[in-house]
Every structure is written in structure tokens, then in C-alpha cells.
CSV table of N, CA and C in Angstrom, one decimal:
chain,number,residue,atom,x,y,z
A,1417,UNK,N,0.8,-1.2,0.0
A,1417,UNK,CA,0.0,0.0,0.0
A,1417,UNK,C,0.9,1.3,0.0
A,1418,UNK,N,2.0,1.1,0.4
A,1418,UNK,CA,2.4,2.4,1.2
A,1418,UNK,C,3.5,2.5,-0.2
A,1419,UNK,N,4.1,1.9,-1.0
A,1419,UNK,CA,5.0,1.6,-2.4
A,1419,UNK,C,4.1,2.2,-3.2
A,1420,UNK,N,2.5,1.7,-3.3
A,1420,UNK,CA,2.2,2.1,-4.4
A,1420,UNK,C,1.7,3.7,-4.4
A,1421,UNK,N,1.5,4.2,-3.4
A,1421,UNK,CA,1.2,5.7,-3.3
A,1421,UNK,C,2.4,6.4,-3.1
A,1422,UNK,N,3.7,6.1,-2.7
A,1422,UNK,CA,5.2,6.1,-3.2
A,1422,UNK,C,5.5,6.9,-4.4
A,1423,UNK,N,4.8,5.5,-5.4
A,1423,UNK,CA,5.2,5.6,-6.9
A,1423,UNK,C,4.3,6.9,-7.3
A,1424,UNK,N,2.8,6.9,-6.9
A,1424,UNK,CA,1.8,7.6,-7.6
A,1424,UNK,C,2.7,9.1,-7.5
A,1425,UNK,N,2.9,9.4,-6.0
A,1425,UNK,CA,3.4,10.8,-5.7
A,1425,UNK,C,4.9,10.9,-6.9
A,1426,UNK,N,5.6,10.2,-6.6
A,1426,UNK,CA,6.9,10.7,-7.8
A,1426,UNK,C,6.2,10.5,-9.2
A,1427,UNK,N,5.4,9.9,-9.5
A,1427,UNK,CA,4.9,10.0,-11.3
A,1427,UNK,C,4.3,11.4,-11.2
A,1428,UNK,N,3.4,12.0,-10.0
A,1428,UNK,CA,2.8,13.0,-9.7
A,1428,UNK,C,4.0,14.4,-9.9
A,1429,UNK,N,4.5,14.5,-9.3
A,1429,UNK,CA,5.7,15.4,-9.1
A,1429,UNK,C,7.1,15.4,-9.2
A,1430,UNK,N,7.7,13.9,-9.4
A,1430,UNK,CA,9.2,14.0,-9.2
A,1430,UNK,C,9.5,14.8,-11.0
A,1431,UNK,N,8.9,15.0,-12.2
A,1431,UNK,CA,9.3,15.7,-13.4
A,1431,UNK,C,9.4,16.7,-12.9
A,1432,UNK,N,9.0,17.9,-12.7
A,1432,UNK,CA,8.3,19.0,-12.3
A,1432,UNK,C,9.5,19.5,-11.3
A,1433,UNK,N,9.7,18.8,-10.3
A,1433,UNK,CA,10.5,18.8,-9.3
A,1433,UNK,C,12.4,19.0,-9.8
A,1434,UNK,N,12.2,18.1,-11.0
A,1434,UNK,CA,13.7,17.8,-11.1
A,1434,UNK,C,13.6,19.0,-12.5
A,1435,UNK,N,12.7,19.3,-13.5
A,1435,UNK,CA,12.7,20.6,-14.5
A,1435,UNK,C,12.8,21.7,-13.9
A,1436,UNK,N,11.9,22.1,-13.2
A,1436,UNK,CA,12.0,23.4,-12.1
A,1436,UNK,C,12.7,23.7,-11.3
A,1437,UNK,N,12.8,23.1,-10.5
A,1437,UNK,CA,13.4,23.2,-9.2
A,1437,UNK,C,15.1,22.6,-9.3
A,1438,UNK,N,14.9,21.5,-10.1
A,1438,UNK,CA,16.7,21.4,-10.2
A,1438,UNK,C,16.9,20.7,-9.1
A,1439,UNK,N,15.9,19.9,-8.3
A,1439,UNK,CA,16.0,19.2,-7.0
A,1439,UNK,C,15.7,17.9,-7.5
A,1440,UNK,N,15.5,16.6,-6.4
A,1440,UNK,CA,15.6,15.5,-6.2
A,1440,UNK,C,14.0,15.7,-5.0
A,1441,UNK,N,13.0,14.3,-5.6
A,1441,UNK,CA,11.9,14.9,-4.8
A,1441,UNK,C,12.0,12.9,-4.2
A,1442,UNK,N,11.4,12.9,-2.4
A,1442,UNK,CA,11.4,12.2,-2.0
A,1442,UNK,C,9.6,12.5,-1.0
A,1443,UNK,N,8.8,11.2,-1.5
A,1443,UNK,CA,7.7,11.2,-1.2
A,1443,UNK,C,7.8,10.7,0.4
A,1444,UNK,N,7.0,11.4,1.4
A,1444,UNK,CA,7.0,11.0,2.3
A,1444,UNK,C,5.5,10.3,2.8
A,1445,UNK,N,5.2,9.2,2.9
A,1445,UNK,CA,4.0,8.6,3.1
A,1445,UNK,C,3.7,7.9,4.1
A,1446,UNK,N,2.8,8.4,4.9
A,1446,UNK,CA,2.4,8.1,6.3
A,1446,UNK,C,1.2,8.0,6.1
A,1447,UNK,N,0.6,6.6,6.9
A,1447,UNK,CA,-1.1,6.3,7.9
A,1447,UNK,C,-1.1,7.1,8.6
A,1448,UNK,N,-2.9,7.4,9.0
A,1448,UNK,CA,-3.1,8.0,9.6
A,1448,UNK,C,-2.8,7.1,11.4
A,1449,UNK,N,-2.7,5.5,10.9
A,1449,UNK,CA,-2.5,4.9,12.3
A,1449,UNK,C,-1.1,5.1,12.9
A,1450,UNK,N,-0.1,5.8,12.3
A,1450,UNK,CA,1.2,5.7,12.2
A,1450,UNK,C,2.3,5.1,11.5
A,1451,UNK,N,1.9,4.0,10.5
A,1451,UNK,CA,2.5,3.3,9.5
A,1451,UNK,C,3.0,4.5,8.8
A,1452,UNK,N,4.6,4.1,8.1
A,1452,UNK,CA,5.1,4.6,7.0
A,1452,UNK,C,6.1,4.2,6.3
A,1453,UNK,N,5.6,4.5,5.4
A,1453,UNK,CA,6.4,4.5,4.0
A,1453,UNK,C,7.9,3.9,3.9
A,1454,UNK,N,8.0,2.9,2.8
A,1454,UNK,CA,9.9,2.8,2.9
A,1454,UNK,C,10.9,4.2,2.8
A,1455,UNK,N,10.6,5.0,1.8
A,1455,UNK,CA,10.8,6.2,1.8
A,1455,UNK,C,11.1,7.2,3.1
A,1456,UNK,N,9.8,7.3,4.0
A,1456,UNK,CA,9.9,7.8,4.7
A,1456,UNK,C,10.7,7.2,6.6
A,1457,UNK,N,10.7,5.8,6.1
A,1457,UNK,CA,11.2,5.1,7.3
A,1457,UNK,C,13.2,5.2,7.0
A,1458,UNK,N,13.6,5.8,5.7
A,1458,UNK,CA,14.7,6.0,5.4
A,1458,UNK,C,15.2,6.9,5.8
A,1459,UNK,N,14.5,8.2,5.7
A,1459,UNK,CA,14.9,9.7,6.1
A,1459,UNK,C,14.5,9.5,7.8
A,1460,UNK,N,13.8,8.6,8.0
A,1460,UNK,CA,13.4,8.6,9.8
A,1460,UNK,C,14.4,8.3,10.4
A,1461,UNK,N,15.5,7.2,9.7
A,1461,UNK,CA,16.6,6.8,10.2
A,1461,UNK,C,17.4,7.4,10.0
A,1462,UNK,N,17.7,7.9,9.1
A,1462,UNK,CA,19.2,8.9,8.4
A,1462,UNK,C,19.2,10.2,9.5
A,1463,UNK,N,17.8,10.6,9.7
A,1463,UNK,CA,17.7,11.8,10.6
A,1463,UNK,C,18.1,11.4,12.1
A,1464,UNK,N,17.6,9.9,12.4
A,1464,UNK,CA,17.9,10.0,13.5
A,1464,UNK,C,19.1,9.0,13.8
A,1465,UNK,N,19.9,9.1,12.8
A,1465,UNK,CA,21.7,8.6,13.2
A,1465,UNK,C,22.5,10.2,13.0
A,1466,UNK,N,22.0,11.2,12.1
A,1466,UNK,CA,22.5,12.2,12.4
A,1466,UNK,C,22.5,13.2,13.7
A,1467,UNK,N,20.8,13.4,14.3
A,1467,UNK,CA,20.8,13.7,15.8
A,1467,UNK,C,21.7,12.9,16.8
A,1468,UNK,N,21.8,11.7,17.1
A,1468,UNK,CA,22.2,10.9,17.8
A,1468,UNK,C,23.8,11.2,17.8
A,1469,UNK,N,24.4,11.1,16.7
A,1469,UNK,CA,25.6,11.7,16.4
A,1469,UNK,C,26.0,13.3,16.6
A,1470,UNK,N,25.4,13.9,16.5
A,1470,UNK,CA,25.8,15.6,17.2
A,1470,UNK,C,25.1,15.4,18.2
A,1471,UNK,N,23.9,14.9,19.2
A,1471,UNK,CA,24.1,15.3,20.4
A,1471,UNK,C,24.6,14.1,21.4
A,1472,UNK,N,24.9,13.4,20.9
A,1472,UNK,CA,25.8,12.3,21.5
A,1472,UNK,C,24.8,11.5,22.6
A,1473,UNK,N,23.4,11.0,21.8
A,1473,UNK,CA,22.5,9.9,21.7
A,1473,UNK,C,22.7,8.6,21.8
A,1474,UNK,N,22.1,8.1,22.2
A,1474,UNK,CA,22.0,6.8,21.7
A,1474,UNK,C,21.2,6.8,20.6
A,1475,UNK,N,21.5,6.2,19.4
A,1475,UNK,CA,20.1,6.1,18.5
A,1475,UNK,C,19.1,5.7,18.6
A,1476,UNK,N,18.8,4.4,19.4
A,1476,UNK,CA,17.6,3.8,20.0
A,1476,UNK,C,16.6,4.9,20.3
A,1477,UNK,N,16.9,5.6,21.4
A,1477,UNK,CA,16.3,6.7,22.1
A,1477,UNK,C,15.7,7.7,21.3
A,1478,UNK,N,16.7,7.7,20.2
A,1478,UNK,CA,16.4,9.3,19.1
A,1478,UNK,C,15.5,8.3,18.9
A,1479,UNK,N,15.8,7.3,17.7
A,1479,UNK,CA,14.8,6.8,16.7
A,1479,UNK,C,13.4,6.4,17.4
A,1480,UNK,N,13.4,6.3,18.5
A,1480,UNK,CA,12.0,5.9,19.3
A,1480,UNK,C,11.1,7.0,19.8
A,1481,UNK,N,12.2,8.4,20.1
A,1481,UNK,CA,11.4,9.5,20.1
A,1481,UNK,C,11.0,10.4,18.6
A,1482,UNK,N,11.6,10.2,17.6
A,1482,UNK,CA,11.5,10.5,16.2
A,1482,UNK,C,9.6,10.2,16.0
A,1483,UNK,N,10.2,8.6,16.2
A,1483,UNK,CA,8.7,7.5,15.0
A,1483,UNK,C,7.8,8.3,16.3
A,1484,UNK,N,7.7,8.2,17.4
A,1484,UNK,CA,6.4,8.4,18.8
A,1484,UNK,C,6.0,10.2,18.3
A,1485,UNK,N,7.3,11.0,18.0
A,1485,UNK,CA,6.7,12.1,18.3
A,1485,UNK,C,5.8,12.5,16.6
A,1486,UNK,N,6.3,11.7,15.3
A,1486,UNK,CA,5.5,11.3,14.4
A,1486,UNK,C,4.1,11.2,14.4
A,1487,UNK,N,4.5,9.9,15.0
A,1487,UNK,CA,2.9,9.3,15.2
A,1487,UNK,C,1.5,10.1,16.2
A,1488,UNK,N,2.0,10.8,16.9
A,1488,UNK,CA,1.2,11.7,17.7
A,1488,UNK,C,1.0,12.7,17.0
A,1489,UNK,N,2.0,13.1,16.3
A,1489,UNK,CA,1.8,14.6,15.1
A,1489,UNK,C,0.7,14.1,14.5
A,1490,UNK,N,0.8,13.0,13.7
A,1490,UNK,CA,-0.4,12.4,12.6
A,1490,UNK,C,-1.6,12.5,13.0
A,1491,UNK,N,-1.4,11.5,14.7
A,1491,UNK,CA,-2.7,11.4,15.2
A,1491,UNK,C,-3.5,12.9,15.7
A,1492,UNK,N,-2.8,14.0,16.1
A,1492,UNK,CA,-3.1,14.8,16.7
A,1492,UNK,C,-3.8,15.9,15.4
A,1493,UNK,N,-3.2,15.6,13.9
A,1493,UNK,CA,-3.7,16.2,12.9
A,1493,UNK,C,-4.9,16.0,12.4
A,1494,UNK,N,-5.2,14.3,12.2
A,1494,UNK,CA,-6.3,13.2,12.1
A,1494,UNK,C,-7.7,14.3,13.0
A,1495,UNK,N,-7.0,14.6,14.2
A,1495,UNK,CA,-8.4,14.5,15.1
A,1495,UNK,C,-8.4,16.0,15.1
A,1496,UNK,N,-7.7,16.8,14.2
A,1496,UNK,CA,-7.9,18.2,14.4
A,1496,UNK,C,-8.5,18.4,12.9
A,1497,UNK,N,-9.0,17.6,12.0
A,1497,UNK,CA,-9.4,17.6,10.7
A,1497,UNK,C,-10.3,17.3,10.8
A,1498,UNK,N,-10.3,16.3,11.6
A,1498,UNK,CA,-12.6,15.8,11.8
A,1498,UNK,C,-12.9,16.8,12.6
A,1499,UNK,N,-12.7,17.4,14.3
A,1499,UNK,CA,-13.3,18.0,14.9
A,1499,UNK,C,-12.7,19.5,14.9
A,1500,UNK,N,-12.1,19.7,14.3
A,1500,UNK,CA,-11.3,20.9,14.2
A,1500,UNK,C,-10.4,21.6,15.0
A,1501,UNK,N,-10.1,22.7,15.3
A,1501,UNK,CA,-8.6,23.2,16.3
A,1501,UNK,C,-9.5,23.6,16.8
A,1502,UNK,N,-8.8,23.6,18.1
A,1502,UNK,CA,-9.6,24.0,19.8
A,1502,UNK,C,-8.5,24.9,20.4
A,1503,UNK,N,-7.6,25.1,19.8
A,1503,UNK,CA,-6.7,26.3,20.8
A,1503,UNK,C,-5.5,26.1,20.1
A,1504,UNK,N,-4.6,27.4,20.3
A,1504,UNK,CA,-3.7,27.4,19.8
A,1504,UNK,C,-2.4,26.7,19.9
A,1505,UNK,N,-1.8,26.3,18.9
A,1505,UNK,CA,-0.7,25.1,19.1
A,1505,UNK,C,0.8,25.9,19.3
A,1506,UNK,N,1.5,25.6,20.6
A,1506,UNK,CA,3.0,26.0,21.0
A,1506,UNK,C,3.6,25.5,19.5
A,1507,UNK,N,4.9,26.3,19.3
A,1507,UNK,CA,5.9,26.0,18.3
A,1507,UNK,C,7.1,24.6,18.7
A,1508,UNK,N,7.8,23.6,18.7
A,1508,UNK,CA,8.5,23.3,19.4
A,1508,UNK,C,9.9,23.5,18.5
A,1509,UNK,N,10.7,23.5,19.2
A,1509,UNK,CA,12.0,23.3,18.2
A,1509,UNK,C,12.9,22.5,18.7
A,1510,UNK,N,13.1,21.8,18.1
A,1510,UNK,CA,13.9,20.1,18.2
A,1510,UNK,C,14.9,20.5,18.9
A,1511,UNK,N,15.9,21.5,18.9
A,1511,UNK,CA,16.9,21.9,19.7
A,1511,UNK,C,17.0,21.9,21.3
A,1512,UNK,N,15.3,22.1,21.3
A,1512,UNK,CA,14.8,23.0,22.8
A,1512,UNK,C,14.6,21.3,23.6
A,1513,UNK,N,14.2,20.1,22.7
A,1513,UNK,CA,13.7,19.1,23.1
A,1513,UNK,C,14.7,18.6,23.8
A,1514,UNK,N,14.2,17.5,25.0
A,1514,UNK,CA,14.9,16.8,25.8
A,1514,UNK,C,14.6,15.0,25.2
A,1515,UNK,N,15.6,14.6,24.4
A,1515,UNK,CA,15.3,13.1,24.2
A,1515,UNK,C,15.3,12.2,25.2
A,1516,UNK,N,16.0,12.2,26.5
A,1516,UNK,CA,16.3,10.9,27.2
A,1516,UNK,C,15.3,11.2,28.3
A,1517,UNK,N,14.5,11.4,28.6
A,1517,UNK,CA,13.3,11.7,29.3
A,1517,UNK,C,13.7,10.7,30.3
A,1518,UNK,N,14.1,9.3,30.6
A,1518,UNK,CA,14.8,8.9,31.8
A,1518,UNK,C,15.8,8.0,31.3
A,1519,UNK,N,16.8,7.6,31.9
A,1519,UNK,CA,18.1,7.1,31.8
A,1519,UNK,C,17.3,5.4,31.9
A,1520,UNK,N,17.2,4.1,31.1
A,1520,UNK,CA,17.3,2.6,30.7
A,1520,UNK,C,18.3,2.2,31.3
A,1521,UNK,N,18.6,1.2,31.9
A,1521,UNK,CA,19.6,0.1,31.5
A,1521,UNK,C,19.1,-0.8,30.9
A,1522,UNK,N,20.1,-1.1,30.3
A,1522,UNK,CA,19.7,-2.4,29.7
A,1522,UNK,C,21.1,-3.3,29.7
């Protein structure tokens, strides 16, 4: 499911993308249950071996706070499209975030 709406989006836009823009277009494809895309589970990873690596992460942690804080974006979009916005949404910026919310052993 998530390949073939992949493909639709680049037949959709990757010409356009690469004549105009002179860029490289990469579809990102997400459920609304939290499933995603091969595409998008690539850049999920790449992003979170680069955070992990400059703030000196574990990647487990990034990558688990990455896909969670995703999936609640989605969900939190989902339910602001059926019932609409009810107050105003804070800005966050990834910098300001705290990943290790508590220290594991394992």
C-alpha cells in the first residue's frame, strides 16, 4: 500500500521537481494509524543517526522519540481535521527538546 502511493506521488511530481526546481523529490508517506512508507522510514533513520551523532544519543532513544513524536503529530492532525482546532498550538523546536526523558539500563 504504502509503495504504491510512493510511486503515484513521484509519477505526480518527481518531473516538475527535477525541470524546475533542479532538486531530487522524495515522497513521504504516512497512515493515519502511524505506518510509513519505505521512503519515509529511510529519512526517519538517516535523521535519527545524524541527531544521535551531534548530540551524543543513543540512537535507540532518538529513533524511538522521532517514529512516537510522528505518530502523535499524525494522530493529533487526524483529530484536528474531523473536529477541528480548539486552541492554539505552542511552536517546538527540536533543539529546545529533551530526548532521554529517563536514563534505561539495559
Amino acid at each position: 500500500m504504502y509503495r504504491s502511493h510512493e510511486q503515484e506521488k513521484k509519477r505526480m511530481y518527481n518531473q516538475r521537481v527535477i525541470q524546475v526546481e533542479h532538486a531530487t523529490f522524495t515522497p513521504l508517506v504516512f497512515s493515519t494509524s502511524g505506518g510509513v512508507g519505505p521512503e519515509a522510514d529511510r529519512l526517519l533513520r538517516n535523521l535519527a543517526n545524524r541527531i544521535s551523532t551531534k548530540r551524543q544519543e543513543t540512537y535507540p532513544h532518538v529513533i524511538s522519540f522521532l517514529r512516537r513524536r510522528y505518530r502523535f503529530d499524525l494522530l493529533r492532525t487526524s483529530v484536528i481535521s474531523l473536529r477541528g482546532h480548539r486552541s492554539v498550538s505552542k511552536s517546538h523546536r527540536l533543539k529546545d527538546l529533551d530526548l532521554n526523558l529517563e536514563k534505561v539500563a539495559y
